[in-house]
């Protein structure tokens, strides 16, 4: 089962309010997906995630294939059961991690040969294996296996790469048989608008129920990312959800929702939480900062999350400085709640026909926030 | 407010079923207190602790004095509010940590001079300061500042040390003024029964509402610990709660409850949890062990905790091996739940007049548990 309903078209932008429905439930779009790389969103329980308002999470094929292994997870009833998450899951194809975690990954027509970052063992990840792994994991939405083009690739290289990704996408379609699970295609094309157009055309020709924009937010300048996303989004079918992979900051989310993007994922809220960088309605807060030492204020007075309603900044700073595990949980919980609340504010504005014209405030810690 | 009610005397042993009531609520005894060294029981939220059945936790004066500082915690409303724990708290006096974390701690009549393990700064912890810190933290039960005698001290040294502890205990009584907070005395006397008797006499002479047995479980053999506890417990007033500090294993808890001990604390469940050693109704389980790799069983089928009712051994092993923060929480939660359930089984047996004749099973992992 997979349905995408557009409930309202924004008047002031290309943004749309919608809902993706899968067998594990409905995702209100535009949606932000917390990243649960190793069958856990770091430091959070499924209940924490639900309390934050998360309706879907992302799992990483590359990591789960290597450890604990997709066959083991399948044997234990699939990823949902394994990690006790009964809402929708999207898994990526592993293509991105194969390259980002392996300097020596080697591409052939067959797939990508790489060594495990865990034990150095040799593997060949192919479109067929990427689909097999994702079918075993049993996510609601799975991604085609593609070659992410490096941002500094030439036009010729990029064209070659996107054409390979198209052939791989066709093989993924062929390999994909699991019912109740939906395969998304991914548009590549690197830093070239014309090639983004070409990749979109080829990917749409194959026919998917959802389309991702891949290969962005990989080191290029922010303006370039936004320009390419803005160029690509309207090339994709209106009636299918559009997913911008690996994006982004709160402002990126607003900017890209206005282009008509429906789904996002990013490690930013959880990774920053573990570094003590917290998102608030007043800007970023570095909780390590000495100015929070004796602050009895909540991290964000406008936030209704467990962290903000139960603990002071002084306590959060103390836990962080004392290297306490509970700091990771409270910080991650807040940042995920912030991102979910941010998205729900965006959805409300679209519903009400109000402009998406606000920005994430400058950092609350001026000049000394270490971030 | 402080009341200790003995509800039932065990027929088959000196064990007693009781209840300690403080302004923050009632503790059913015999009770096990999880250790929350730095204003957090490592990896657990207050709600997790309550779900496990914890009715009281312990805080460490030494650590909180050095970081974030007792004055800061007082200014923020006390330790209960700071850490969001509204049930009873007991704080130790700092005496034990001063010695265990500082090789060069120097004792005079005044107190103990030591260097912070955090920044090397010089401090003098005296009976008066230990009380001042504990009054600022605002625990329900606070401990007299004593000198823990090393287990290898001679009889002469031990006598000198216990007499110093008595003089310090008197100074603590003098310094203690905070209403709604109860000061316990601590019996020392090292490894000598006659000196345990002498210390008990001197401490009881000062008059406290509760008595601890200190200086045990500090490296001496298990048999010696049990023998000294058994010698000392009946020397203490029937009508006051007896607290055996730093003990112990599940079997220790049974053995010492039978001597008439009412309260215990130990880092064992939380520290072992973080090392992957888990207590179950079938014995200790080392969750790192490869034999759990594909086990769909709960950690402990007889346990009703969140970990055991939501996750498989395979998942717990995966999280541990993958070094995921969530492993620390699930493991700690289970071990604390196990200890609380263990104590509640002990209390039920006393209530029913059944013998306390069961033992913690041998390790479920035979021969290969790394613990």
XYZ file of C-alpha atoms in Angstrom:
742
model
C 0.000 0.000 0.000
C 1.289 3.419 -0.962
C -0.718 6.566 -1.452
C 0.273 10.164 -1.793
C -2.481 12.682 -1.412
C -1.916 16.370 -1.972
C -4.295 18.081 0.400
C -3.486 21.663 -0.327
C -1.354 23.583 -2.781
C 0.336 26.598 -1.218
C -0.644 29.845 -2.884
C 2.547 31.759 -2.274
C 4.968 29.019 -3.400
C 5.212 25.567 -4.940
C 4.848 24.032 -1.459
C 2.170 21.437 -0.977
C 0.534 19.942 2.081
C 0.052 16.227 1.760
C 0.061 12.777 3.254
C 1.940 9.640 2.317
C 0.166 6.504 3.488
C 1.961 3.181 3.898
C 1.050 -0.058 5.640
C 2.697 1.275 8.799
C 0.761 4.505 8.832
C 0.557 7.989 7.464
C 3.287 10.594 7.122
C 2.144 14.185 6.982
C 4.162 16.077 4.417
C 6.327 18.078 4.163
C 8.064 15.684 6.553
C 11.435 15.470 8.245
C 12.835 11.988 8.831
C 15.243 11.446 11.755
C 18.136 9.181 10.818
C 18.393 5.796 12.557
C 21.580 4.496 11.008
C 22.136 1.315 13.027
C 18.529 0.357 13.817
C 18.317 3.126 16.420
C 18.028 6.884 16.203
C 21.045 7.566 18.366
C 20.212 7.953 22.091
C 16.427 7.863 21.574
C 13.769 5.230 22.131
C 10.882 4.735 19.704
C 8.642 6.295 22.361
C 10.908 9.348 22.547
C 10.647 9.703 18.762
C 6.880 9.470 18.849
C 6.728 12.033 21.654
C 8.748 14.321 19.385
C 6.196 13.830 16.623
C 8.330 11.749 14.255
C 6.112 9.822 11.833
C 8.835 8.128 9.809
C 12.503 7.373 10.325
C 15.312 6.482 7.978
C 17.506 3.392 8.225
C 20.857 2.883 6.513
C 21.187 -0.126 4.252
C 24.981 0.011 4.197
C 25.325 -0.166 7.978
C 22.609 -2.748 8.569
C 23.947 -4.974 5.782
C 27.370 -5.045 7.430
C 26.066 -5.230 11.006
C 24.043 -7.080 12.191
C 23.208 -8.244 8.637
C 19.953 -7.978 6.705
C 19.338 -11.717 6.826
C 19.488 -11.698 10.593
C 17.051 -8.782 10.755
C 14.737 -10.538 8.307
C 14.869 -13.713 10.366
C 13.932 -11.663 13.434
C 10.851 -10.266 11.720
C 12.235 -7.261 9.874
C 13.577 -3.888 10.885
C 10.310 -2.614 12.368
C 10.092 -5.464 14.816
C 13.834 -5.626 15.447
C 13.972 -2.023 16.610
C 10.430 -1.806 18.006
C 9.309 0.965 15.637
C 5.821 0.430 14.258
C 5.578 3.553 12.107
C 6.909 3.917 8.549
C 10.575 3.427 7.752
C 12.503 4.494 4.681
C 15.822 2.829 3.924
C 18.440 4.339 1.673
C 20.203 2.155 -0.870
C 23.674 2.172 0.647
C 25.126 3.896 -2.399
C 26.029 7.056 -0.581
C 27.715 5.373 2.412
C 29.668 2.990 0.201
C 31.443 6.021 -1.188
C 31.557 8.259 1.852
C 32.955 5.518 4.114
C 35.275 3.834 1.588
C 37.928 5.816 -0.210
C 38.741 2.893 -2.472
C 35.235 1.876 -3.561
C 35.408 0.705 -7.182
C 32.531 1.069 -9.621
C 31.809 -1.330 -12.467
C 28.652 -1.909 -14.480
C 27.788 -4.650 -11.974
C 27.935 -2.477 -8.896
C 30.386 -1.180 -6.322
C 33.190 -3.182 -4.772
C 34.239 -1.916 -1.353
C 35.845 -2.946 1.877
C 33.821 -2.893 5.096
C 34.779 0.001 7.362
C 34.288 -2.458 10.248
C 36.539 -5.377 9.375
C 38.018 -4.721 5.942
C 36.077 -7.562 4.330
C 35.418 -7.242 0.587
C 31.868 -6.747 -0.695
C 30.089 -6.097 -3.973
C 26.989 -3.983 -3.587
C 24.869 -4.209 -6.705
C 21.418 -2.842 -7.538
C 20.035 -6.346 -7.016
C 21.729 -6.759 -3.637
C 20.673 -3.280 -2.512
C 17.067 -4.236 -3.269
C 17.469 -7.648 -1.664
C 18.796 -6.050 1.526
C 16.013 -3.479 1.608
C 13.393 -6.140 0.977
C 14.803 -8.162 3.847
C 14.764 -5.131 6.131
C 11.182 -4.539 5.090
C 11.051 -0.748 5.081
C 7.911 0.893 3.709
C 9.887 2.997 1.253
C 13.136 1.830 -0.296
C 15.549 3.641 -2.582
C 17.098 2.731 -5.918
C 20.816 2.007 -5.822
C 22.686 4.841 -7.484
C 26.156 6.230 -7.876
C 26.399 9.571 -6.117
C 28.439 11.789 -8.409
C 31.204 13.686 -6.614
C 30.573 17.453 -6.634
C 33.832 18.103 -8.505
C 33.070 15.658 -11.355
C 33.296 16.995 -14.910
C 30.234 17.226 -17.132
C 31.354 14.145 -19.067
C 31.938 12.127 -15.892
C 28.631 13.279 -14.471
C 26.714 12.268 -17.592
C 28.379 8.849 -17.546
C 27.548 8.487 -13.892
C 23.888 9.466 -14.188
C 23.431 7.082 -17.079
C 24.886 4.291 -14.970
C 22.489 5.275 -12.173
C 19.603 5.050 -14.630
C 20.615 1.552 -15.709
C 20.972 0.573 -12.061
C 17.560 2.077 -11.278
C 16.042 -0.082 -14.033
C 17.712 -3.150 -12.493
C 16.328 -2.160 -9.077
C 12.817 -1.945 -10.528
C 13.324 -5.368 -12.018
C 14.620 -6.839 -8.780
C 11.960 -5.318 -6.561
C 9.134 -7.746 -5.843
C 8.121 -7.231 -2.229
C 4.508 -6.180 -1.836
C 3.578 -3.386 0.549
C 6.909 -1.704 -0.082
C 7.502 1.163 -2.476
C 10.627 1.856 -4.502
C 11.652 5.469 -5.142
C 13.880 6.560 -8.005
C 16.722 9.032 -7.470
C 17.653 11.902 -9.748
C 21.384 12.541 -10.021
C 23.178 14.822 -12.460
C 25.753 16.402 -10.199
C 26.252 20.127 -10.359
C 24.881 20.540 -13.914
C 21.336 21.737 -14.453
C 21.160 20.215 -17.902
C 22.232 16.869 -16.531
C 19.767 17.137 -13.659
C 17.108 17.610 -16.354
C 18.436 14.613 -18.250
C 18.541 12.406 -15.148
C 15.025 13.482 -14.166
C 13.786 12.567 -17.641
C 15.431 9.146 -17.591
C 14.279 8.382 -14.045
C 10.702 9.458 -14.705
C 10.730 7.310 -17.857
C 11.359 4.279 -15.684
C 8.300 5.182 -13.624
C 8.389 5.344 -9.827
C 5.836 6.197 -7.169
C 8.197 8.675 -5.577
C 11.312 10.567 -6.612
C 14.353 11.637 -4.681
C 16.895 14.267 -5.526
C 20.269 12.785 -4.657
C 23.850 13.925 -4.725
C 23.204 17.294 -3.119
C 24.396 18.595 0.252
C 27.636 16.690 -0.340
C 30.127 19.507 0.024
C 28.972 21.999 -2.612
C 28.116 25.554 -1.619
C 24.734 26.173 -0.094
C 23.641 28.446 -2.952
C 24.504 25.749 -5.479
C 22.492 23.145 -3.560
C 19.468 25.414 -3.423
C 19.741 26.363 -7.104
C 19.981 22.753 -8.243
C 17.140 21.637 -5.982
C 15.011 24.486 -7.274
C 15.855 23.529 -10.835
C 15.109 19.845 -10.314
C 12.012 19.776 -8.125
C 9.561 21.089 -10.749
C 10.843 18.539 -13.284
C 9.388 15.783 -11.120
C 5.779 14.597 -11.414
C 3.311 16.667 -9.387
C 1.449 13.616 -8.162
C 4.445 11.818 -6.627
C 6.239 12.695 -3.390
C 9.591 14.425 -3.804
C 12.378 13.655 -1.390
C 15.506 15.777 -1.053
C 18.138 13.492 0.442
C 20.440 14.646 3.246
C 18.914 18.127 3.644
C 19.127 20.072 5.888
C 19.162 23.082 8.170
C 15.894 24.647 9.362
C 16.240 27.353 6.696
C 17.005 24.744 4.008
C 13.792 22.979 4.945
C 11.731 26.131 4.422
C 13.518 27.014 1.196
C 13.104 23.546 -0.243
C 9.511 23.061 0.875
C 8.773 26.189 -1.174
C 10.215 24.390 -4.211
C 7.686 21.601 -3.736
C 9.832 19.113 -1.812
C 7.824 16.800 0.450
C 10.378 14.735 2.369
C 13.744 15.366 3.989
C 16.274 13.525 6.113
C 19.375 14.768 7.846
C 21.712 13.757 10.681
C 22.046 17.410 11.693
C 19.682 17.441 14.692
C 21.019 14.228 16.253
C 24.686 14.784 15.437
C 24.597 18.363 16.674
C 22.781 17.265 19.811
C 25.657 14.973 20.652
C 28.055 17.880 20.155
C 26.001 20.089 22.472
C 24.620 22.305 19.699
C 20.912 22.737 20.221
C 18.274 24.320 17.995
C 15.862 26.699 19.681
C 13.242 29.257 18.742
C 15.890 31.875 19.601
C 18.651 30.366 17.509
C 21.365 27.813 18.078
C 22.532 27.316 21.650
C 25.844 25.748 22.542
C 24.957 24.143 25.836
C 28.633 23.818 26.809
C 28.864 27.599 26.988
C 29.701 28.888 30.493
C 26.889 31.419 30.300
C 24.391 28.601 30.868
C 26.182 27.481 34.029
C 23.614 28.786 36.468
C 20.666 29.336 34.151
C 17.401 28.097 35.572
C 15.683 28.738 32.226
C 14.537 25.937 29.980
C 16.599 25.445 26.854
C 13.732 26.817 24.774
C 10.811 28.404 26.613
C 8.627 27.923 23.537
C 9.322 24.207 23.270
C 6.980 21.628 24.777
C 9.417 18.705 24.606
C 10.350 16.583 27.617
C 13.775 18.212 27.886
C 12.444 21.762 27.885
C 9.577 21.045 30.265
C 11.657 19.176 32.868
C 15.220 20.516 32.934
C 17.130 23.769 33.187
C 19.955 24.892 30.946
C 22.210 24.585 33.986
C 21.325 20.906 34.306
C 21.816 20.256 30.593
C 25.173 21.999 30.719
C 26.187 20.040 33.814
C 25.303 16.708 32.185
C 27.169 17.639 29.031
C 30.286 18.845 30.824
C 30.222 15.791 33.102
C 30.056 13.558 30.005
C 26.838 11.908 31.151
C 24.940 9.616 28.778
C 21.644 11.224 29.767
C 22.882 14.461 28.130
C 22.883 12.710 24.754
C 19.286 11.675 25.193
C 17.943 14.993 26.440
C 19.796 16.922 23.736
C 18.820 14.561 20.920
C 15.237 14.513 22.072
C 15.044 18.287 22.016
C 16.680 18.697 18.610
C 14.402 16.104 17.016
C 11.395 17.746 18.680
C 12.585 21.100 17.333
C 12.829 19.773 13.766
C 9.431 18.089 13.998
C 7.857 21.243 15.413
C 9.551 23.276 12.703
C 8.002 21.037 10.026
C 4.622 21.171 11.673
C 4.838 24.980 11.632
C 5.579 24.772 7.925
C 2.616 22.480 7.345
C 0.337 24.770 9.305
C 1.419 27.780 7.263
C 0.681 25.932 4.016
C -2.696 24.842 5.393
C -3.526 28.407 6.372
C -2.193 29.887 3.140
C 0.313 32.003 5.048
C 3.709 32.786 3.500
C 6.695 30.631 4.448
C 8.622 33.782 5.170
C 10.315 33.217 8.524
C 13.947 32.292 9.096
C 15.810 30.402 11.757
C 17.190 33.050 14.138
C 20.876 33.838 14.365
C 22.675 31.951 17.118
C 21.612 32.958 20.593
C 25.217 32.557 21.772
C 26.945 35.432 20.026
C 30.560 35.100 19.051
C 31.440 32.334 21.476
C 29.449 29.308 20.522
C 32.127 27.068 19.132
C 29.828 25.856 16.388
C 9.907 14.453 58.727
C 11.427 11.044 59.202
C 9.718 7.879 60.309
C 10.767 4.282 60.295
C 8.064 1.763 60.829
C 8.788 -1.945 61.160
C 5.766 -3.660 59.705
C 6.793 -7.227 60.120
C 9.620 -9.141 61.721
C 10.718 -12.151 59.715
C 10.342 -15.383 61.604
C 13.164 -17.306 59.963
C 15.806 -14.554 60.234
C 16.540 -11.090 61.606
C 15.044 -9.565 58.451
C 12.344 -6.986 58.874
C 9.803 -5.483 56.529
C 9.429 -1.772 57.004
C 8.927 1.669 55.593
C 10.996 4.818 55.854
C 8.933 7.947 55.329
C 10.480 11.284 54.376
C 9.042 14.523 53.034
C 9.568 13.192 49.513
C 7.708 9.953 50.108
C 7.992 6.466 51.474
C 10.685 3.875 50.884
C 9.675 0.280 51.374
C 12.442 -1.608 53.131
C 14.562 -3.608 52.671
C 15.407 -1.197 49.829
C 18.044 -0.979 47.129
C 19.154 2.525 46.121
C 20.471 3.067 42.581
C 23.498 5.349 42.515
C 23.156 8.734 40.798
C 26.673 10.049 41.213
C 26.533 13.217 39.129
C 22.863 14.163 39.583
C 21.817 11.408 37.182
C 21.627 7.644 37.468
C 23.767 6.962 34.436
C 21.766 6.571 31.198
C 18.349 6.662 32.918
C 15.651 9.283 33.273
C 13.720 9.750 36.505
C 10.735 8.190 34.733
C 12.828 5.149 33.807
C 13.818 4.788 37.465
C 10.232 5.014 38.626
C 9.184 2.461 36.026
C 11.828 0.162 37.496
C 10.320 0.647 40.943
C 13.108 2.744 42.480
C 11.808 4.659 45.493
C 15.039 6.358 46.518
C 18.336 7.129 44.827
C 21.764 8.037 46.129
C 23.739 11.133 45.181
C 27.472 11.657 45.696
C 28.516 14.658 47.724
C 32.111 14.537 46.531
C 31.195 14.700 42.857
C 28.430 17.271 43.182
C 30.582 19.500 45.385
C 33.285 19.590 42.714
C 30.881 19.772 39.757
C 28.572 21.598 39.303
C 28.956 22.778 42.930
C 26.513 22.504 45.821
C 25.879 26.248 45.911
C 24.780 26.214 42.310
C 22.436 23.293 42.947
C 21.052 25.046 46.030
C 20.493 28.223 44.050
C 18.582 26.170 41.469
C 16.255 24.764 44.103
C 18.200 21.762 45.381
C 19.139 18.389 43.969
C 15.568 17.097 43.644
C 14.530 19.954 41.406
C 17.874 20.135 39.564
C 17.632 16.518 38.426
C 13.828 16.285 38.276
C 13.557 13.530 40.883
C 10.705 14.052 43.325
C 11.194 10.931 45.420
C 13.608 10.558 48.358
C 17.350 11.065 47.910
C 20.182 9.998 50.176
C 23.562 11.676 49.815
C 26.771 10.163 51.059
C 29.272 12.361 52.890
C 32.044 12.387 50.341
C 34.420 10.645 52.712
C 34.698 7.478 50.695
C 35.296 9.186 47.325
C 37.850 11.564 48.780
C 40.019 8.538 49.505
C 39.125 6.296 46.597
C 39.687 9.038 44.002
C 42.704 10.729 45.627
C 45.834 8.780 46.434
C 47.299 11.717 48.311
C 44.343 12.708 50.499
C 45.691 13.914 53.855
C 43.790 13.524 57.098
C 44.013 15.918 60.033
C 41.712 16.500 62.975
C 40.054 19.221 60.895
C 39.183 17.033 57.934
C 40.669 15.758 54.709
C 42.794 17.767 52.317
C 42.668 16.506 48.755
C 43.111 17.544 45.169
C 40.150 17.471 42.801
C 40.326 14.582 40.343
C 38.909 17.019 37.783
C 41.299 19.961 37.878
C 43.827 19.289 40.638
C 42.526 22.159 42.792
C 43.125 21.836 46.543
C 40.180 21.329 48.917
C 39.593 20.675 52.588
C 36.538 18.549 53.230
C 35.571 18.757 56.891
C 32.579 17.379 58.793
C 31.097 20.868 58.746
C 31.579 21.290 55.005
C 30.218 17.807 54.282
C 27.072 18.736 56.181
C 26.915 22.160 54.545
C 27.127 20.558 51.100
C 24.482 17.982 51.925
C 22.195 20.641 53.394
C 22.583 22.669 50.217
C 21.809 19.632 48.062
C 18.753 19.026 50.227
C 18.652 15.235 50.284
C 16.148 13.586 52.603
C 18.826 11.491 54.273
C 22.395 12.660 54.676
C 25.438 10.875 56.022
C 27.986 11.791 58.661
C 31.465 12.527 57.362
C 33.790 9.694 58.311
C 37.198 8.316 57.562
C 36.872 4.975 55.798
C 39.575 2.786 57.299
C 41.596 0.883 54.697
C 41.019 -2.903 54.925
C 44.709 -3.529 55.617
C 44.932 -1.082 58.557
C 46.310 -2.404 61.840
C 44.159 -2.625 64.946
C 45.835 0.460 66.412
C 45.335 2.459 63.216
C 41.754 1.298 62.971
C 40.958 2.313 66.532
C 42.496 5.747 65.956
C 40.507 6.080 62.761
C 37.161 5.084 64.232
C 37.662 7.479 67.149
C 38.317 10.267 64.675
C 35.156 9.264 62.815
C 33.238 9.475 66.087
C 34.548 12.994 66.784
C 33.655 13.965 63.198
C 30.196 12.445 63.589
C 29.663 14.594 66.676
C 30.708 17.676 64.697
C 28.288 16.665 61.911
C 25.449 16.445 64.437
C 26.398 19.871 65.692
C 26.562 21.352 62.196
C 23.324 19.820 60.977
C 20.405 22.229 61.231
C 18.270 21.695 58.157
C 14.727 20.647 58.968
C 13.085 17.855 57.024
C 16.426 16.174 56.510
C 17.795 13.308 58.576
C 21.419 12.628 59.459
C 22.612 9.030 59.717
C 25.660 7.948 61.692
C 28.187 5.490 60.259
C 29.811 2.619 62.098
C 33.427 1.984 61.132
C 35.952 -0.287 62.860
C 37.636 -1.849 59.860
C 38.176 -5.570 59.851
C 38.045 -5.992 63.653
C 34.878 -7.200 65.313
C 35.833 -5.688 68.656
C 36.384 -2.318 67.001
C 33.099 -2.615 65.093
C 31.492 -3.084 68.501
C 33.349 -0.069 69.875
C 32.424 2.115 66.899
C 28.792 1.027 67.135
C 28.744 1.939 70.835
C 30.275 5.374 70.238
C 28.020 6.119 67.280
C 24.864 5.038 69.073
C 25.916 7.181 72.029
C 25.792 10.227 69.776
C 22.224 9.317 68.834
C 21.060 9.141 65.214
C 17.776 8.266 63.544
C 19.496 5.807 61.259
C 22.800 3.933 61.221
C 25.027 2.879 58.396
C 27.726 0.244 58.344
C 30.624 1.755 56.419
C 34.043 0.621 55.310
C 32.916 -2.749 53.998
C 32.921 -4.042 50.430
C 36.173 -2.138 49.939
C 38.405 -4.952 48.769
C 38.190 -7.431 51.645
C 37.064 -10.991 50.961
C 33.365 -11.623 50.645
C 33.291 -13.898 53.703
C 34.927 -11.189 55.791
C 32.392 -8.608 54.652
C 29.493 -10.879 55.519
C 30.957 -11.822 58.878
C 31.550 -8.216 59.885
C 28.119 -7.127 58.684
C 26.547 -9.982 60.607
C 28.515 -9.003 63.698
C 27.623 -5.325 63.437
C 23.979 -5.292 62.385
C 22.521 -6.605 65.667
C 24.560 -4.053 67.650
C 22.455 -1.288 66.082
C 19.143 -0.139 67.558
C 16.177 -2.211 66.445
C 14.002 0.824 65.904
C 16.322 2.654 63.475
C 16.937 1.775 59.826
C 20.264 0.068 59.104
C 22.095 0.860 55.917
C 24.948 -1.267 54.572
C 26.943 1.026 52.303
C 28.183 -0.105 48.897
C 26.627 -3.598 49.005
C 26.092 -5.576 46.866
C 25.379 -8.544 44.656
C 21.918 -10.128 44.607
C 23.121 -12.834 47.004
C 24.718 -10.224 49.284
C 21.370 -8.474 49.459
C 19.605 -11.623 50.624
C 22.356 -12.506 53.086
C 22.432 -9.050 54.592
C 18.667 -8.573 54.702
C 18.662 -11.703 56.880
C 21.014 -9.897 59.271
C 18.458 -7.125 59.653
C 19.837 -4.627 57.152
C 17.201 -2.312 55.672
C 18.982 -0.252 53.033
C 21.621 -0.860 50.401
C 23.304 1.001 47.558
C 25.670 -0.247 44.907
C 26.948 0.772 41.470
C 26.943 -2.873 40.397
C 23.729 -2.908 38.325
C 24.469 0.301 36.430
C 28.205 -0.244 35.984
C 27.721 -3.834 34.857
C 24.967 -2.732 32.490
C 27.409 -0.429 30.758
C 29.839 -3.340 30.434
C 27.154 -5.549 28.931
C 26.756 -7.780 32.003
C 23.082 -8.213 32.725
C 21.318 -9.802 35.683
C 18.505 -12.183 34.876
C 16.353 -14.763 36.611
C 18.575 -17.373 34.944
C 21.868 -15.852 35.998
C 24.244 -13.277 34.578
C 24.165 -12.767 30.841
C 26.999 -11.197 28.914
C 25.084 -9.602 26.086
C 28.246 -9.277 23.963
C 28.413 -13.056 23.709
C 28.053 -14.334 20.124
C 25.475 -16.885 21.233
C 22.908 -14.069 21.535
C 23.544 -12.935 17.961
C 20.322 -14.258 16.496
C 18.294 -14.819 19.654
C 14.746 -13.611 19.376
C 14.205 -14.230 23.101
C 13.856 -11.439 25.584
C 16.842 -10.939 27.860
C 14.802 -12.315 30.761
C 11.450 -13.903 29.995
C 10.394 -13.421 33.623
C 11.143 -9.717 33.645
C 8.422 -7.141 32.986
C 10.772 -4.216 32.357
C 10.650 -2.095 29.201
C 13.806 -3.709 27.821
C 12.567 -7.265 28.257
C 9.075 -6.558 26.956
C 10.170 -4.683 23.812
C 13.516 -6.021 22.586
C 15.259 -9.274 21.717
C 18.674 -10.369 22.909
C 19.797 -10.072 19.290
C 18.833 -6.389 19.278
C 20.524 -5.726 22.636
C 23.665 -7.457 21.411
C 23.595 -5.497 18.159
C 23.271 -2.171 19.990
C 26.079 -3.090 22.358
C 28.436 -4.285 19.636
C 27.615 -1.232 17.508
C 28.455 1.003 20.491
C 25.040 2.633 20.448
C 24.025 4.930 23.311
C 20.597 3.306 23.476
C 22.309 0.078 24.604
C 23.421 1.830 27.791
C 19.872 2.850 28.555
C 18.207 -0.477 27.827
C 20.855 -2.399 29.761
C 20.842 -0.040 32.750
C 17.083 -0.017 32.842
C 16.929 -3.787 32.935
C 19.591 -4.181 35.625
C 17.962 -1.603 37.881
C 14.586 -3.252 37.291
C 16.153 -6.599 38.163
C 17.548 -5.280 41.455
C 14.255 -3.600 42.348
C 12.316 -6.759 41.528
C 14.816 -8.781 43.527
C 14.223 -6.550 46.555
C 10.503 -6.700 46.125
C 10.725 -10.515 46.080
C 12.657 -10.307 49.334
C 10.036 -8.013 50.856
C 7.240 -10.317 49.748
C 8.940 -13.324 51.339
C 9.306 -11.467 54.633
C 5.667 -10.393 54.470
C 4.579 -13.975 53.800
C 6.891 -15.452 56.410
C 8.643 -17.544 53.771
C 12.361 -18.311 54.134
C 14.874 -16.150 52.242
C 16.464 -19.298 50.932
C 16.952 -18.733 47.224
C 20.188 -17.792 45.482
C 21.058 -15.902 42.360
C 21.614 -18.540 39.668
C 25.024 -19.311 38.255
C 25.836 -17.427 35.083
C 23.669 -18.422 32.143
C 26.691 -18.029 29.868
C 28.866 -20.891 30.972
C 32.607 -20.493 30.771
C 32.611 -17.714 28.218
C 30.998 -14.700 29.758
C 33.964 -12.394 30.122
C 32.790 -11.217 33.522
